[in-house]
Amino acid sequence: MILTCPQCSTRYQTDAAKFQPAGRNVRCAKCGHVWHQDAPAPEPDVSDIIAVEAPPEPAAAPPVVTQEAEAPLSRPQAFTPNPVMSRERVQTSFAEPSKLPMRLAVGAGWLGLIVIILLIGWSALRFREQIATVWPQSASLYSAVGLKANASGLNIQDVAYHRGYENGQSVLSVTGVLSNTSTRELPVPQLRVGLIDDDRHELYHWTFAPGVMTLKAGQSTKFLTRLSNPPQAASHFELRFAKAGE
């Protein structure tokens, strides 16, 4: 015979022969509910009364409890199932790794990139003469930002002119220093001097050789050129390297 608790629906299996025709009071061993259970139809005698609680899981075998003695009618009979050992779910939590090392690595990367950019910019300014010598097109880029860069690798420095008289004639003297700022030996071209008036018109020009054929890396040489009876209207002069055919 199977009993079902009307309160919690727990099912028990017991011997129908233990019930008198008038029925008896029973108590649920799980929730403690008491109810009157009518006697079932007569069944064959069974020596043992077994109460089995429905298995909580399909794979687990239902526990079997044997009722040792019958309680009087005035006292409800409790059917106690064997306790079921439950397995607690073990939850493993993994701590989230710290983001500080990643942030430090990203910051160090950006800092290194900034340092590299600054170093490249400093080198481009510091060695612009050498860069223009190797890459002549870069001279126009430096000029666009207001920097001088001589693509030839030769610089004209400390230029000065002086007017004087010798033997009753006016003489114009032009002096300066020619230096090699590149990293290799360079041939020295001729220099060109142009005399210009106040209207920016060229009145006269001439070319001359500085006195050396080549200059080694870092070497410099002084030059001097003179012109007798220069035009009186000349108020300015222009000194540069002579181009082919001049």
CSV table of C-alpha atoms in Angstrom, one decimal:
chain,number,residue,atom,x,y,z
A,1,MET,CA,0.0,0.0,0.0
A,2,ILE,CA,1.3,3.5,-0.9
A,3,LEU,CA,0.5,6.5,1.3
A,4,THR,CA,0.8,10.1,0.0
A,5,CYS,CA,1.1,13.0,2.4
A,6,PRO,CA,-1.6,15.5,1.4
A,7,GLN,CA,0.5,18.4,2.7
A,8,CYS,CA,4.0,17.8,1.0
A,9,SER,CA,3.1,15.0,-1.4
A,10,THR,CA,5.8,12.7,0.1
A,11,ARG,CA,5.0,9.1,-0.7
A,12,TYR,CA,5.5,6.1,1.6
A,13,GLN,CA,5.0,2.4,1.1
A,14,THR,CA,3.5,0.4,4.0
A,15,ASP,CA,1.7,-2.9,4.6
A,16,ALA,CA,-2.1,-2.6,4.1
A,17,ALA,CA,-2.7,-5.3,6.8
A,18,LYS,CA,-1.6,-2.9,9.5
A,19,PHE,CA,-4.7,-0.8,8.9
A,20,GLN,CA,-7.9,-1.7,10.8
A,21,PRO,CA,-11.2,-1.5,8.9
A,22,ALA,CA,-11.9,1.9,10.6
A,23,GLY,CA,-8.6,3.3,9.4
A,24,ARG,CA,-6.0,5.0,11.5
A,25,ASN,CA,-4.1,8.3,11.9
A,26,VAL,CA,-0.7,8.7,10.3
A,27,ARG,CA,1.9,11.4,10.5
A,28,CYS,CA,4.3,12.5,7.7
A,29,ALA,CA,7.8,12.0,8.9
A,30,LYS,CA,9.0,14.8,6.6
A,31,CYS,CA,6.6,17.7,7.3
A,32,GLY,CA,4.8,16.4,10.4
A,33,HIS,CA,1.3,16.6,8.9
A,34,VAL,CA,-1.3,14.2,10.5
A,35,TRP,CA,-4.2,12.8,8.6
A,36,HIS,CA,-6.7,9.9,8.8
A,37,GLN,CA,-6.0,7.2,6.4
A,38,ASP,CA,-8.8,4.8,5.5
A,39,ALA,CA,-8.1,1.1,5.4
A,40,PRO,CA,-7.5,-0.3,1.9
A,41,ALA,CA,-9.0,-3.4,0.4
A,42,PRO,CA,-7.7,-6.6,2.0
A,43,GLU,CA,-4.3,-7.6,0.8
A,44,PRO,CA,-2.0,-10.5,1.6
A,45,ASP,CA,-0.2,-10.3,4.9
A,46,VAL,CA,3.3,-8.9,4.7
A,47,SER,CA,5.6,-9.3,7.7
A,48,ASP,CA,7.5,-6.1,7.2
A,49,ILE,CA,6.3,-2.7,6.6
A,50,ILE,CA,8.7,-0.7,4.4
A,51,ALA,CA,8.4,3.0,4.0
A,52,VAL,CA,10.4,4.4,1.1
A,53,GLU,CA,10.8,8.0,0.2
A,54,ALA,CA,10.6,8.8,-3.5
A,55,PRO,CA,14.2,9.3,-4.7
A,56,PRO,CA,15.2,13.0,-5.2
A,57,GLU,CA,17.1,12.0,-8.3
A,58,PRO,CA,16.5,9.4,-10.9
A,59,ALA,CA,19.9,7.8,-10.5
A,60,ALA,CA,19.7,7.4,-6.7
A,61,ALA,CA,18.1,4.3,-5.1
A,62,PRO,CA,15.2,5.1,-2.7
A,63,PRO,CA,15.9,4.7,0.9
A,64,VAL,CA,14.1,1.9,2.7
A,65,VAL,CA,12.9,2.2,6.3
A,66,THR,CA,11.3,-0.6,8.3
A,67,GLN,CA,8.6,0.2,10.7
A,68,GLU,CA,9.3,-1.6,13.9
A,69,ALA,CA,6.0,-1.3,15.8
A,70,GLU,CA,2.5,-0.2,15.3
A,71,ALA,CA,1.3,2.8,17.2
A,72,PRO,CA,-2.1,2.9,18.9
A,73,LEU,CA,-5.0,4.6,17.2
A,74,SER,CA,-4.8,7.6,19.4
A,75,ARG,CA,-1.3,8.3,18.4
A,76,PRO,CA,-0.4,9.1,14.8
A,77,GLN,CA,2.0,6.8,13.1
A,78,ALA,CA,5.0,8.5,11.6
A,79,PHE,CA,6.8,7.0,8.7
A,80,THR,CA,10.4,8.1,8.8
A,81,PRO,CA,12.5,7.8,5.6
A,82,ASN,CA,16.2,7.4,5.8
A,83,PRO,CA,18.1,10.7,5.6
A,84,VAL,CA,19.5,11.4,2.2
A,85,MET,CA,23.0,12.7,2.1
A,86,SER,CA,23.0,15.7,-0.2
A,87,ARG,CA,26.1,16.9,-2.0
A,88,GLU,CA,26.7,20.5,-1.7
A,89,ARG,CA,27.7,22.2,-5.0
A,90,VAL,CA,31.3,23.3,-4.8
A,91,GLN,CA,31.8,26.6,-6.5
A,92,THR,CA,35.3,27.6,-7.4
A,93,SER,CA,35.8,31.3,-8.0
A,94,PHE,CA,38.8,32.6,-9.8
A,95,ALA,CA,40.0,36.0,-8.9
A,96,GLU,CA,40.2,38.4,-11.7
A,97,PRO,CA,43.8,39.2,-12.6
A,98,SER,CA,45.0,42.6,-11.9
A,99,LYS,CA,44.9,45.1,-14.7
A,100,LEU,CA,47.8,47.2,-13.3
A,101,PRO,CA,50.6,45.4,-15.1
A,102,MET,CA,48.8,45.7,-18.4
A,103,ARG,CA,48.2,49.4,-17.8
A,104,LEU,CA,51.9,49.9,-16.9
A,105,ALA,CA,52.9,48.1,-20.1
A,106,VAL,CA,50.7,50.3,-22.3
A,107,GLY,CA,51.9,53.4,-20.5
A,108,ALA,CA,55.6,52.4,-21.0
A,109,GLY,CA,54.9,51.7,-24.7
A,110,TRP,CA,53.4,55.2,-25.2
A,111,LEU,CA,56.3,56.8,-23.3
A,112,GLY,CA,58.8,54.9,-25.5
A,113,LEU,CA,57.0,56.0,-28.7
A,114,ILE,CA,57.1,59.6,-27.6
A,115,VAL,CA,60.8,59.4,-26.7
A,116,ILE,CA,61.5,57.9,-30.2
A,117,ILE,CA,59.6,60.6,-31.9
A,118,LEU,CA,61.4,63.3,-30.0
A,119,LEU,CA,64.7,61.7,-30.7
A,120,ILE,CA,64.0,61.5,-34.4
A,121,GLY,CA,62.9,65.2,-34.4
A,122,TRP,CA,66.1,66.3,-32.6
A,123,SER,CA,68.2,64.3,-35.0
A,124,ALA,CA,66.4,65.8,-38.0
A,125,LEU,CA,67.3,69.3,-36.7
A,126,ARG,CA,70.7,68.6,-35.5
A,127,PHE,CA,72.0,66.8,-38.6
A,128,ARG,CA,69.9,68.5,-41.2
A,129,GLU,CA,73.0,69.5,-43.2
A,130,GLN,CA,74.1,65.8,-43.4
A,131,ILE,CA,70.5,64.7,-44.2
A,132,ALA,CA,70.2,67.3,-47.0
A,133,THR,CA,73.5,66.1,-48.4
A,134,VAL,CA,72.4,62.5,-48.7
A,135,TRP,CA,68.8,63.5,-49.6
A,136,PRO,CA,68.8,66.8,-51.5
A,137,GLN,CA,65.0,66.9,-51.7
A,138,SER,CA,64.8,67.4,-48.0
A,139,ALA,CA,66.3,70.9,-48.3
A,140,SER,CA,63.0,72.2,-49.6
A,141,LEU,CA,61.2,70.6,-46.6
A,142,TYR,CA,63.5,72.4,-44.2
A,143,SER,CA,63.1,75.6,-46.1
A,144,ALA,CA,59.3,75.3,-45.8
A,145,VAL,CA,59.6,75.4,-42.0
A,146,GLY,CA,62.1,78.2,-41.9
A,147,LEU,CA,65.3,76.2,-41.5
A,148,LYS,CA,68.4,76.3,-43.7
A,149,ALA,CA,69.7,73.0,-45.0
A,150,ASN,CA,72.5,73.0,-47.5
A,151,ALA,CA,72.2,70.0,-49.8
A,152,SER,CA,75.7,70.4,-51.1
A,153,GLY,CA,77.3,69.9,-47.7
A,154,LEU,CA,79.3,73.1,-48.1
A,155,ASN,CA,78.5,76.2,-46.0
A,156,ILE,CA,79.6,79.8,-46.6
A,157,GLN,CA,80.1,81.5,-43.3
A,158,ASP,CA,81.4,84.8,-41.8
A,159,VAL,CA,81.0,86.7,-45.1
A,160,ALA,CA,82.0,90.3,-45.1
A,161,TYR,CA,82.7,92.9,-47.7
A,162,HIS,CA,84.9,96.0,-47.6
A,163,ARG,CA,85.3,99.0,-49.9
A,164,GLY,CA,88.7,100.7,-50.1
A,165,TYR,CA,91.1,102.5,-52.5
A,166,GLU,CA,94.3,101.2,-53.9
A,167,ASN,CA,96.4,103.3,-56.3
A,168,GLY,CA,93.6,105.8,-56.7
A,169,GLN,CA,91.0,103.1,-57.6
A,170,SER,CA,88.0,101.8,-55.7
A,171,VAL,CA,88.3,98.2,-54.6
A,172,LEU,CA,85.6,95.9,-53.2
A,173,SER,CA,86.9,93.0,-51.1
A,174,VAL,CA,84.8,90.0,-50.1
A,175,THR,CA,85.9,87.6,-47.5
A,176,GLY,CA,84.5,84.5,-45.8
A,177,VAL,CA,84.9,80.9,-44.7
A,178,LEU,CA,83.9,77.9,-46.7
A,179,SER,CA,83.4,74.7,-44.6
A,180,ASN,CA,82.4,71.1,-45.3
A,181,THR,CA,79.7,70.0,-42.9
A,182,SER,CA,79.1,66.6,-44.5
A,183,THR,CA,80.7,63.3,-43.5
A,184,ARG,CA,82.7,62.8,-46.7
A,185,GLU,CA,85.2,64.7,-48.8
A,186,LEU,CA,83.5,67.1,-51.2
A,187,PRO,CA,84.8,69.0,-54.3
A,188,VAL,CA,84.7,72.8,-54.0
A,189,PRO,CA,82.8,74.6,-56.7
A,190,GLN,CA,83.4,78.2,-57.8
A,191,LEU,CA,81.7,81.0,-55.9
A,192,ARG,CA,79.6,83.8,-57.5
A,193,VAL,CA,79.4,87.4,-56.3
A,194,GLY,CA,76.5,89.6,-57.6
A,195,LEU,CA,76.3,93.3,-57.0
A,196,ILE,CA,72.7,94.6,-56.5
A,197,ASP,CA,71.2,98.1,-56.4
A,198,ASP,CA,68.5,99.4,-54.2
A,199,ASP,CA,65.8,98.3,-56.7
A,200,ARG,CA,67.1,94.7,-56.3
A,201,HIS,CA,68.5,94.7,-59.8
A,202,GLU,CA,71.8,93.0,-60.4
A,203,LEU,CA,74.4,95.4,-61.8
A,204,TYR,CA,77.4,93.1,-62.1
A,205,HIS,CA,78.6,89.7,-61.1
A,206,TRP,CA,81.8,87.6,-61.2
A,207,THR,CA,82.9,84.1,-60.2
A,208,PHE,CA,86.1,82.9,-58.5
A,209,ALA,CA,87.7,79.7,-57.1
A,210,PRO,CA,88.1,79.6,-53.3
A,211,GLY,CA,91.7,78.4,-53.6
A,212,VAL,CA,91.2,74.6,-52.8
A,213,MET,CA,89.9,71.8,-55.0
A,214,THR,CA,88.3,69.7,-52.2
A,215,LEU,CA,87.5,69.9,-48.6
A,216,LYS,CA,87.5,66.9,-46.2
A,217,ALA,CA,84.7,66.2,-43.8
A,218,GLY,CA,84.7,68.9,-41.1
A,219,GLN,CA,87.5,70.9,-42.9
A,220,SER,CA,87.2,74.6,-43.7
A,221,THR,CA,89.1,77.3,-45.6
A,222,LYS,CA,89.1,81.1,-45.9
A,223,PHE,CA,88.6,82.8,-49.2
A,224,LEU,CA,89.1,86.3,-50.5
A,225,THR,CA,88.1,87.9,-53.8
A,226,ARG,CA,88.5,91.5,-55.0
A,227,LEU,CA,86.9,93.7,-57.7
A,228,SER,CA,88.4,97.0,-58.9
A,229,ASN,CA,86.0,99.9,-59.7
A,230,PRO,CA,82.7,98.2,-58.7
A,231,PRO,CA,79.5,100.0,-59.8
A,232,GLN,CA,78.9,103.0,-57.6
A,233,ALA,CA,75.1,102.2,-57.5
A,234,ALA,CA,75.7,98.8,-56.0
A,235,SER,CA,74.5,98.8,-52.4
A,236,HIS,CA,74.1,95.1,-51.8
A,237,PHE,CA,75.9,91.9,-52.9
A,238,GLU,CA,74.9,88.3,-53.2
A,239,LEU,CA,77.4,85.5,-52.6
A,240,ARG,CA,76.5,81.9,-53.5
A,241,PHE,CA,77.8,78.8,-55.3
A,242,ALA,CA,78.1,79.2,-59.0
A,243,LYS,CA,75.8,77.1,-61.2
A,244,ALA,CA,76.9,75.3,-64.3
A,245,GLY,CA,77.6,77.7,-67.2
A,246,GLU,CA,77.9,80.8,-65.0
